[in-house]
Every structure is written in structure tokens, then in C-alpha cells.
């Protein structure tokens, strides 16, 4: 089991404060949904958790099993079992999908190299499961991939690495219904074990396929309320204005979106 406790987390980029005191508790074995309007800080939160160097942490802590990880390098956080599926996966010219995943799986295992035969067998099985053409093994990672192919590739990486806790940063954005169902199928496969996830999204539709145990609403740099599926229904019915009205949040100029979140 992995426990992630976020206490009064504050962070900025280019001198602009985005996270203004985030409190959140997450556990493996649970699926959490994080929703909120554009610019509320959702993607910033995911980047800070995994250690993106562009963001400056100005206060608070992120504890993984009681240990503050904010001074750790991103690869050290990954070795703990954290995984981030990027909203905009980057292209990696010169590195094939097979080579990238082989190296990542070896590092994750931490026990020397996995036998190549066993790795290739598992990779092909997972590619079939995610409906990814086998020829992608020899293609450069994400180079020339469509948006949907990139998102499926992120979930393939997750299936191969088997993290304790994954953050899916708007993985549903830009996906048609068929691709969305495939992505959700990959997430739900890991859910059968001791796996946790934070699903960051603007919309309800992915939550129809990945049913969350808990739902959190983020607004202007803070988590303002948490609950169950009824929060999703309220957002669908009323938009985000009811959040401001119900919780007495005063009008102010909306922050400019940073990392779309």
C-alpha cells in the first residue's frame, strides 16, 4: 500500500502562485478524480508531485508513506512507484518504443535486466490489449503518433511498469469514444490489483468508464470540496459557478491557465 498525503502545498511558476494551499490524501487501492475549471491548478499539482523543475514549491509538503519527497529527483520519485501520464506526451526521436520500455522496466524492477524473451512476450500481450500495432515496437517513441496513439502509449507504459500510484493528467482530452474506452480498459486492468490513481479531468465522460471512489474539486489553487459521484453530477448540472456560490469564494480575476490546469 502507498499513502500520499499533501499538506498545505503551495507552488508557483514564473513568479505566479498557482497552488495556494492544497490538502489531499490519496491511497493505492483507490481511484480519485480531480476536477476543476481550466487554470485551477490541476496539472500544476500533478507536475509538482512528480518533480517537474519548472515549478517552484513555496510551502507545504508531499509525503509518500510519511517521507517528504519534495527534495527528491523525479527518477527517485518514480522508483517509489509514482507514474505520470502526460497531458501532452513528448516525442523522443532516436529511441524506439521497445528500447525505451525495456530500459524503464529494468530500472523499475531494480534487480538487473529482465530476460528479453519474457519482456517481449509481455510487451506484445499488452500492446494487443491496448490495440496498438506491433510495428510500433520499432518506431521512435511518440514520433509521428496521433494524439490517440500517444495517449494509448502512455497507458501501455503504465501497464508495463505497474506503478503503485498513477496520475492521469487529462488523458481523456482529444480522444474519441473508442480510444477513450481503450484507455479506460487499460486503467481498469491495473485496478484489479493494489493500484491507485488520480484521474485529472474536465469532463464526466471518462468517469463513466473509470468509476472513482472519491471526487475532489479544485478551484483557484485549492481543493475546495471532496465527496463521491454526486459531485460529478452537480458539475454536469450546474457547471463550476455553484462552487463559488456554495463555498463563498469571492469574485476575482481568473488566473491564466498554466500547463492547462
Short mmCIF file of N, CA and C in Angstrom, two decimals, residues 33-141:
data_model
loop_
_atom_site.label_atom_id
_atom_site.label_comp_id
_atom_site.label_asym_id
_atom_site.label_seq_id
_atom_site.Cartn_x
_atom_site.Cartn_y
_atom_site.Cartn_z
N UNK A 33 -10.80 11.11 -8.50
CA UNK A 33 -10.97 12.03 -9.63
C UNK A 33 -10.73 13.45 -9.13
N UNK A 34 -9.97 14.23 -9.89
CA UNK A 34 -9.73 15.63 -9.57
C UNK A 34 -10.28 16.47 -10.72
N UNK A 35 -11.28 17.29 -10.41
CA UNK A 35 -11.93 18.11 -11.42
C UNK A 35 -11.82 19.57 -11.05
N UNK A 36 -12.02 20.43 -12.02
CA UNK A 36 -11.95 21.86 -11.78
C UNK A 36 -11.82 22.60 -13.09
N UNK A 37 -12.15 23.88 -13.11
CA UNK A 37 -12.06 24.65 -14.35
C UNK A 37 -10.62 24.83 -14.81
N UNK A 38 -10.45 25.20 -16.04
CA UNK A 38 -9.12 25.47 -16.57
C UNK A 38 -8.45 26.58 -15.76
N UNK A 39 -7.19 26.38 -15.41
CA UNK A 39 -6.47 27.37 -14.63
C UNK A 39 -6.59 27.19 -13.14
N UNK A 40 -7.24 26.12 -12.68
CA UNK A 40 -7.44 25.94 -11.24
C UNK A 40 -6.22 25.33 -10.55
N UNK A 41 -5.29 24.76 -11.33
CA UNK A 41 -4.07 24.22 -10.74
C UNK A 41 -3.94 22.71 -10.80
N UNK A 42 -4.83 22.04 -11.51
CA UNK A 42 -4.83 20.58 -11.53
C UNK A 42 -3.53 20.01 -12.12
N UNK A 43 -3.17 20.49 -13.30
CA UNK A 43 -1.95 19.98 -13.94
C UNK A 43 -0.70 20.43 -13.19
N UNK A 44 -0.76 21.63 -12.61
CA UNK A 44 0.37 22.08 -11.79
C UNK A 44 0.57 21.13 -10.62
N UNK A 45 -0.51 20.70 -9.98
CA UNK A 45 -0.40 19.76 -8.87
C UNK A 45 0.27 18.47 -9.31
N UNK A 46 -0.14 17.93 -10.46
CA UNK A 46 0.46 16.69 -10.92
C UNK A 46 1.94 16.86 -11.21
N UNK A 47 2.32 17.99 -11.81
CA UNK A 47 3.73 18.24 -12.11
C UNK A 47 4.57 18.42 -10.86
N UNK A 48 4.01 19.06 -9.85
CA UNK A 48 4.75 19.25 -8.60
C UNK A 48 4.95 17.91 -7.89
N UNK A 49 3.95 17.06 -7.90
CA UNK A 49 4.07 15.75 -7.24
C UNK A 49 5.21 14.94 -7.83
N UNK A 50 5.36 14.97 -9.16
CA UNK A 50 6.40 14.15 -9.78
C UNK A 50 7.73 14.88 -9.93
N UNK A 51 7.77 16.19 -9.59
CA UNK A 51 9.05 16.88 -9.55
C UNK A 51 9.44 17.64 -10.80
N UNK A 52 8.48 18.20 -11.52
CA UNK A 52 8.81 19.00 -12.71
C UNK A 52 9.62 20.23 -12.28
N UNK A 53 10.81 20.43 -12.87
CA UNK A 53 11.69 21.51 -12.40
C UNK A 53 11.20 22.92 -12.69
N UNK A 54 10.20 23.08 -13.56
CA UNK A 54 9.73 24.43 -13.90
C UNK A 54 8.93 25.06 -12.78
N UNK A 55 8.47 24.25 -11.83
CA UNK A 55 7.60 24.75 -10.77
C UNK A 55 8.38 24.89 -9.47
N UNK A 56 8.18 26.01 -8.80
CA UNK A 56 8.85 26.27 -7.53
C UNK A 56 7.88 26.02 -6.38
N UNK A 57 8.25 25.10 -5.51
CA UNK A 57 7.44 24.83 -4.32
C UNK A 57 7.78 25.89 -3.28
N UNK A 58 6.78 26.60 -2.82
CA UNK A 58 7.00 27.70 -1.87
C UNK A 58 6.48 27.38 -0.48
N UNK A 59 5.86 26.22 -0.31
CA UNK A 59 5.37 25.85 1.01
C UNK A 59 4.68 24.51 0.99
N UNK A 60 4.55 23.91 2.17
CA UNK A 60 3.84 22.65 2.31
C UNK A 60 4.71 21.44 2.10
N UNK A 61 4.07 20.28 2.01
CA UNK A 61 4.81 19.03 1.87
C UNK A 61 3.98 18.01 1.10
N UNK A 62 4.69 17.08 0.48
CA UNK A 62 4.08 15.92 -0.16
C UNK A 62 4.74 14.69 0.45
N UNK A 63 3.99 13.96 1.24
CA UNK A 63 4.51 12.80 1.95
C UNK A 63 4.09 11.52 1.24
N UNK A 64 5.04 10.65 0.98
CA UNK A 64 4.75 9.31 0.49
C UNK A 64 5.16 8.33 1.58
N UNK A 65 4.17 7.69 2.15
CA UNK A 65 4.39 6.79 3.28
C UNK A 65 5.17 7.49 4.39
N UNK A 66 4.82 8.75 4.61
CA UNK A 66 5.40 9.52 5.70
C UNK A 66 6.70 10.23 5.39
N UNK A 67 7.25 10.05 4.19
CA UNK A 67 8.52 10.67 3.81
C UNK A 67 8.25 11.79 2.81
N UNK A 68 8.77 12.99 3.11
CA UNK A 68 8.58 14.13 2.20
C UNK A 68 9.44 13.93 0.96
N UNK A 69 8.80 13.95 -0.21
CA UNK A 69 9.51 13.66 -1.46
C UNK A 69 9.91 14.92 -2.22
N UNK A 70 9.63 16.09 -1.69
CA UNK A 70 9.83 17.32 -2.46
C UNK A 70 11.30 17.59 -2.78
N UNK A 71 12.22 17.03 -2.00
CA UNK A 71 13.64 17.21 -2.30
C UNK A 71 14.19 16.09 -3.18
N UNK A 72 13.37 15.13 -3.52
CA UNK A 72 13.82 14.02 -4.36
C UNK A 72 13.81 14.41 -5.83
N UNK A 73 14.69 13.80 -6.61
CA UNK A 73 14.70 13.97 -8.05
C UNK A 73 13.52 13.19 -8.66
N UNK A 74 13.08 13.59 -9.86
CA UNK A 74 11.95 12.89 -10.48
C UNK A 74 12.15 11.38 -10.59
N UNK A 75 13.36 10.94 -10.96
CA UNK A 75 13.57 9.50 -11.11
C UNK A 75 13.49 8.77 -9.78
N UNK A 76 13.84 9.46 -8.69
CA UNK A 76 13.72 8.85 -7.37
C UNK A 76 12.26 8.69 -6.99
N UNK A 77 11.44 9.65 -7.35
CA UNK A 77 10.00 9.55 -7.08
C UNK A 77 9.39 8.42 -7.90
N UNK A 78 9.85 8.28 -9.15
CA UNK A 78 9.35 7.20 -10.00
C UNK A 78 9.70 5.84 -9.41
N UNK A 79 10.89 5.72 -8.85
CA UNK A 79 11.29 4.44 -8.26
C UNK A 79 10.45 4.08 -7.04
N UNK A 80 9.87 5.09 -6.40
CA UNK A 80 8.97 4.81 -5.28
C UNK A 80 7.67 4.17 -5.76
N UNK A 81 7.38 4.32 -7.06
CA UNK A 81 6.16 3.76 -7.61
C UNK A 81 5.17 4.78 -8.12
N UNK A 82 5.62 6.04 -8.30
CA UNK A 82 4.76 7.08 -8.86
C UNK A 82 4.89 7.10 -10.38
N UNK A 83 3.79 7.41 -11.04
CA UNK A 83 3.77 7.45 -12.51
C UNK A 83 2.88 8.59 -12.95
N UNK A 84 3.32 9.33 -13.96
CA UNK A 84 2.51 10.40 -14.54
C UNK A 84 2.28 10.14 -16.02
N UNK A 85 1.01 10.06 -16.41
CA UNK A 85 0.64 10.02 -17.83
C UNK A 85 0.42 11.46 -18.27
N UNK A 86 1.27 11.93 -19.17
CA UNK A 86 1.28 13.34 -19.53
C UNK A 86 0.05 13.74 -20.35
N UNK A 87 -0.36 14.97 -20.15
CA UNK A 87 -1.44 15.53 -20.96
C UNK A 87 -0.98 15.67 -22.41
N UNK A 88 0.28 16.07 -22.58
CA UNK A 88 0.86 16.22 -23.92
C UNK A 88 2.15 15.39 -23.98
N UNK A 89 2.07 14.09 -24.27
CA UNK A 89 3.26 13.25 -24.32
C UNK A 89 4.27 13.77 -25.34
N UNK A 90 5.53 13.77 -24.95
CA UNK A 90 6.57 14.33 -25.81
C UNK A 90 7.12 13.27 -26.75
N UNK A 91 7.61 13.72 -27.90
CA UNK A 91 8.26 12.83 -28.84
C UNK A 91 9.71 12.62 -28.43
N UNK A 92 10.21 11.39 -28.61
CA UNK A 92 11.59 11.07 -28.25
C UNK A 92 12.28 10.48 -29.48
N UNK A 93 12.77 11.32 -30.38
CA UNK A 93 13.42 10.83 -31.59
C UNK A 93 14.65 9.99 -31.26
N UNK A 94 14.85 8.92 -32.01
CA UNK A 94 16.04 8.10 -31.85
C UNK A 94 15.92 7.00 -30.81
N UNK A 95 14.83 6.98 -30.05
CA UNK A 95 14.63 5.94 -29.03
C UNK A 95 13.35 5.19 -29.37
N UNK A 96 13.47 3.91 -29.67
CA UNK A 96 12.30 3.13 -30.04
C UNK A 96 11.44 2.82 -28.82
N UNK A 97 10.18 2.52 -29.10
CA UNK A 97 9.25 2.15 -28.03
C UNK A 97 9.78 0.95 -27.26
N UNK A 98 10.25 -0.07 -28.00
CA UNK A 98 10.75 -1.27 -27.33
C UNK A 98 11.95 -0.99 -26.45
N UNK A 99 12.90 -0.22 -26.97
CA UNK A 99 14.11 0.09 -26.20
C UNK A 99 13.77 0.92 -24.96
N UNK A 100 12.89 1.91 -25.14
CA UNK A 100 12.50 2.77 -24.02
C UNK A 100 11.85 1.96 -22.91
N UNK A 101 10.89 1.12 -23.28
CA UNK A 101 10.17 0.36 -22.26
C UNK A 101 11.05 -0.70 -21.61
N UNK A 102 11.94 -1.31 -22.38
CA UNK A 102 12.85 -2.31 -21.80
C UNK A 102 13.70 -1.67 -20.71
N UNK A 103 14.26 -0.51 -21.01
CA UNK A 103 15.11 0.17 -20.03
C UNK A 103 14.29 0.60 -18.81
N UNK A 104 13.09 1.12 -19.05
CA UNK A 104 12.26 1.59 -17.95
C UNK A 104 11.84 0.44 -17.04
N UNK A 105 11.48 -0.69 -17.64
CA UNK A 105 11.08 -1.86 -16.85
C UNK A 105 12.25 -2.39 -16.04
N UNK A 106 13.44 -2.42 -16.64
CA UNK A 106 14.63 -2.88 -15.91
C UNK A 106 14.91 -2.00 -14.69
N UNK A 107 14.83 -0.69 -14.88
CA UNK A 107 15.09 0.23 -13.77
C UNK A 107 14.02 0.08 -12.70
N UNK A 108 12.78 -0.05 -13.12
CA UNK A 108 11.67 -0.21 -12.16
C UNK A 108 11.85 -1.48 -11.34
N UNK A 109 12.30 -2.57 -11.99
CA UNK A 109 12.50 -3.83 -11.27
C UNK A 109 13.64 -3.72 -10.28
N UNK A 110 14.71 -3.00 -10.67
CA UNK A 110 15.83 -2.78 -9.77
C UNK A 110 16.60 -4.04 -9.43
N UNK A 111 16.43 -5.06 -10.24
CA UNK A 111 17.09 -6.34 -9.94
C UNK A 111 17.81 -6.87 -11.18
N UNK A 112 18.46 -5.98 -11.91
CA UNK A 112 19.12 -6.41 -13.12
C UNK A 112 18.14 -6.48 -14.27
N UNK A 113 18.61 -6.83 -15.43
CA UNK A 113 17.78 -6.81 -16.62
C UNK A 113 16.84 -8.00 -16.67
N UNK A 114 15.59 -7.71 -17.02
CA UNK A 114 14.61 -8.76 -17.25
C UNK A 114 15.00 -9.50 -18.52
N UNK A 115 14.76 -10.81 -18.55
CA UNK A 115 15.08 -11.57 -19.74
C UNK A 115 14.32 -11.00 -20.93
N UNK A 116 15.07 -10.77 -22.02
CA UNK A 116 14.48 -10.12 -23.18
C UNK A 116 13.30 -10.89 -23.73
N UNK A 117 13.39 -12.21 -23.77
CA UNK A 117 12.31 -13.02 -24.30
C UNK A 117 11.03 -12.81 -23.50
N UNK A 118 11.15 -12.83 -22.18
CA UNK A 118 9.99 -12.63 -21.33
C UNK A 118 9.42 -11.23 -21.47
N UNK A 119 10.31 -10.25 -21.62
CA UNK A 119 9.86 -8.86 -21.77
C UNK A 119 9.09 -8.68 -23.06
N UNK A 120 9.63 -9.18 -24.16
CA UNK A 120 8.97 -9.01 -25.46
C UNK A 120 7.61 -9.69 -25.46
N UNK A 121 7.51 -10.86 -24.85
CA UNK A 121 6.23 -11.57 -24.78
C UNK A 121 5.20 -10.73 -24.03
N UNK A 122 5.61 -10.18 -22.89
CA UNK A 122 4.69 -9.37 -22.11
C UNK A 122 4.32 -8.09 -22.86
N UNK A 123 5.30 -7.46 -23.51
CA UNK A 123 5.04 -6.23 -24.24
C UNK A 123 4.04 -6.47 -25.37
N UNK A 124 4.22 -7.56 -26.10
CA UNK A 124 3.30 -7.85 -27.20
C UNK A 124 1.89 -8.11 -26.67
N UNK A 125 1.78 -8.79 -25.54
CA UNK A 125 0.47 -9.05 -24.95
C UNK A 125 -0.22 -7.74 -24.56
N UNK A 126 0.54 -6.83 -23.96
CA UNK A 126 -0.04 -5.56 -23.53
C UNK A 126 -0.38 -4.67 -24.73
N UNK A 127 0.43 -4.75 -25.79
CA UNK A 127 0.11 -3.98 -26.99
C UNK A 127 -1.18 -4.48 -27.63
N UNK A 128 -1.35 -5.79 -27.67
CA UNK A 128 -2.60 -6.34 -28.18
C UNK A 128 -3.77 -5.88 -27.32
N UNK A 129 -3.58 -5.89 -26.02
CA UNK A 129 -4.65 -5.49 -25.10
C UNK A 129 -5.06 -4.04 -25.34
N UNK A 130 -4.06 -3.18 -25.62
CA UNK A 130 -4.32 -1.76 -25.86
C UNK A 130 -4.59 -1.44 -27.33
N UNK A 131 -4.68 -2.49 -28.15
CA UNK A 131 -4.96 -2.35 -29.58
C UNK A 131 -3.94 -1.42 -30.25
N UNK A 132 -2.66 -1.67 -29.96
CA UNK A 132 -1.55 -0.94 -30.56
C UNK A 132 -0.84 -1.89 -31.53
N UNK A 133 -0.63 -1.46 -32.75
CA UNK A 133 0.02 -2.28 -33.77
C UNK A 133 1.41 -2.69 -33.30
N UNK A 134 1.76 -3.98 -33.53
CA UNK A 134 3.06 -4.50 -33.09
C UNK A 134 4.23 -3.76 -33.73
N UNK A 135 4.02 -3.16 -34.89
CA UNK A 135 5.10 -2.44 -35.56
C UNK A 135 5.58 -1.23 -34.75
N UNK A 136 4.76 -0.78 -33.81
CA UNK A 136 5.15 0.38 -33.00
C UNK A 136 6.34 0.06 -32.10
N UNK A 137 6.64 -1.21 -31.87
CA UNK A 137 7.80 -1.57 -31.05
C UNK A 137 9.07 -0.94 -31.61
N UNK A 138 9.18 -0.89 -32.92
CA UNK A 138 10.39 -0.39 -33.57
C UNK A 138 10.29 1.06 -34.03
N UNK A 139 9.21 1.73 -33.68
CA UNK A 139 9.08 3.15 -34.02
C UNK A 139 9.62 4.00 -32.88
N UNK A 140 10.11 5.19 -33.22
CA UNK A 140 10.59 6.11 -32.20
C UNK A 140 9.42 6.59 -31.34
N UNK A 141 9.66 6.67 -30.05
CA UNK A 141 8.59 6.93 -29.09
C UNK A 141 7.84 8.22 -29.40
#
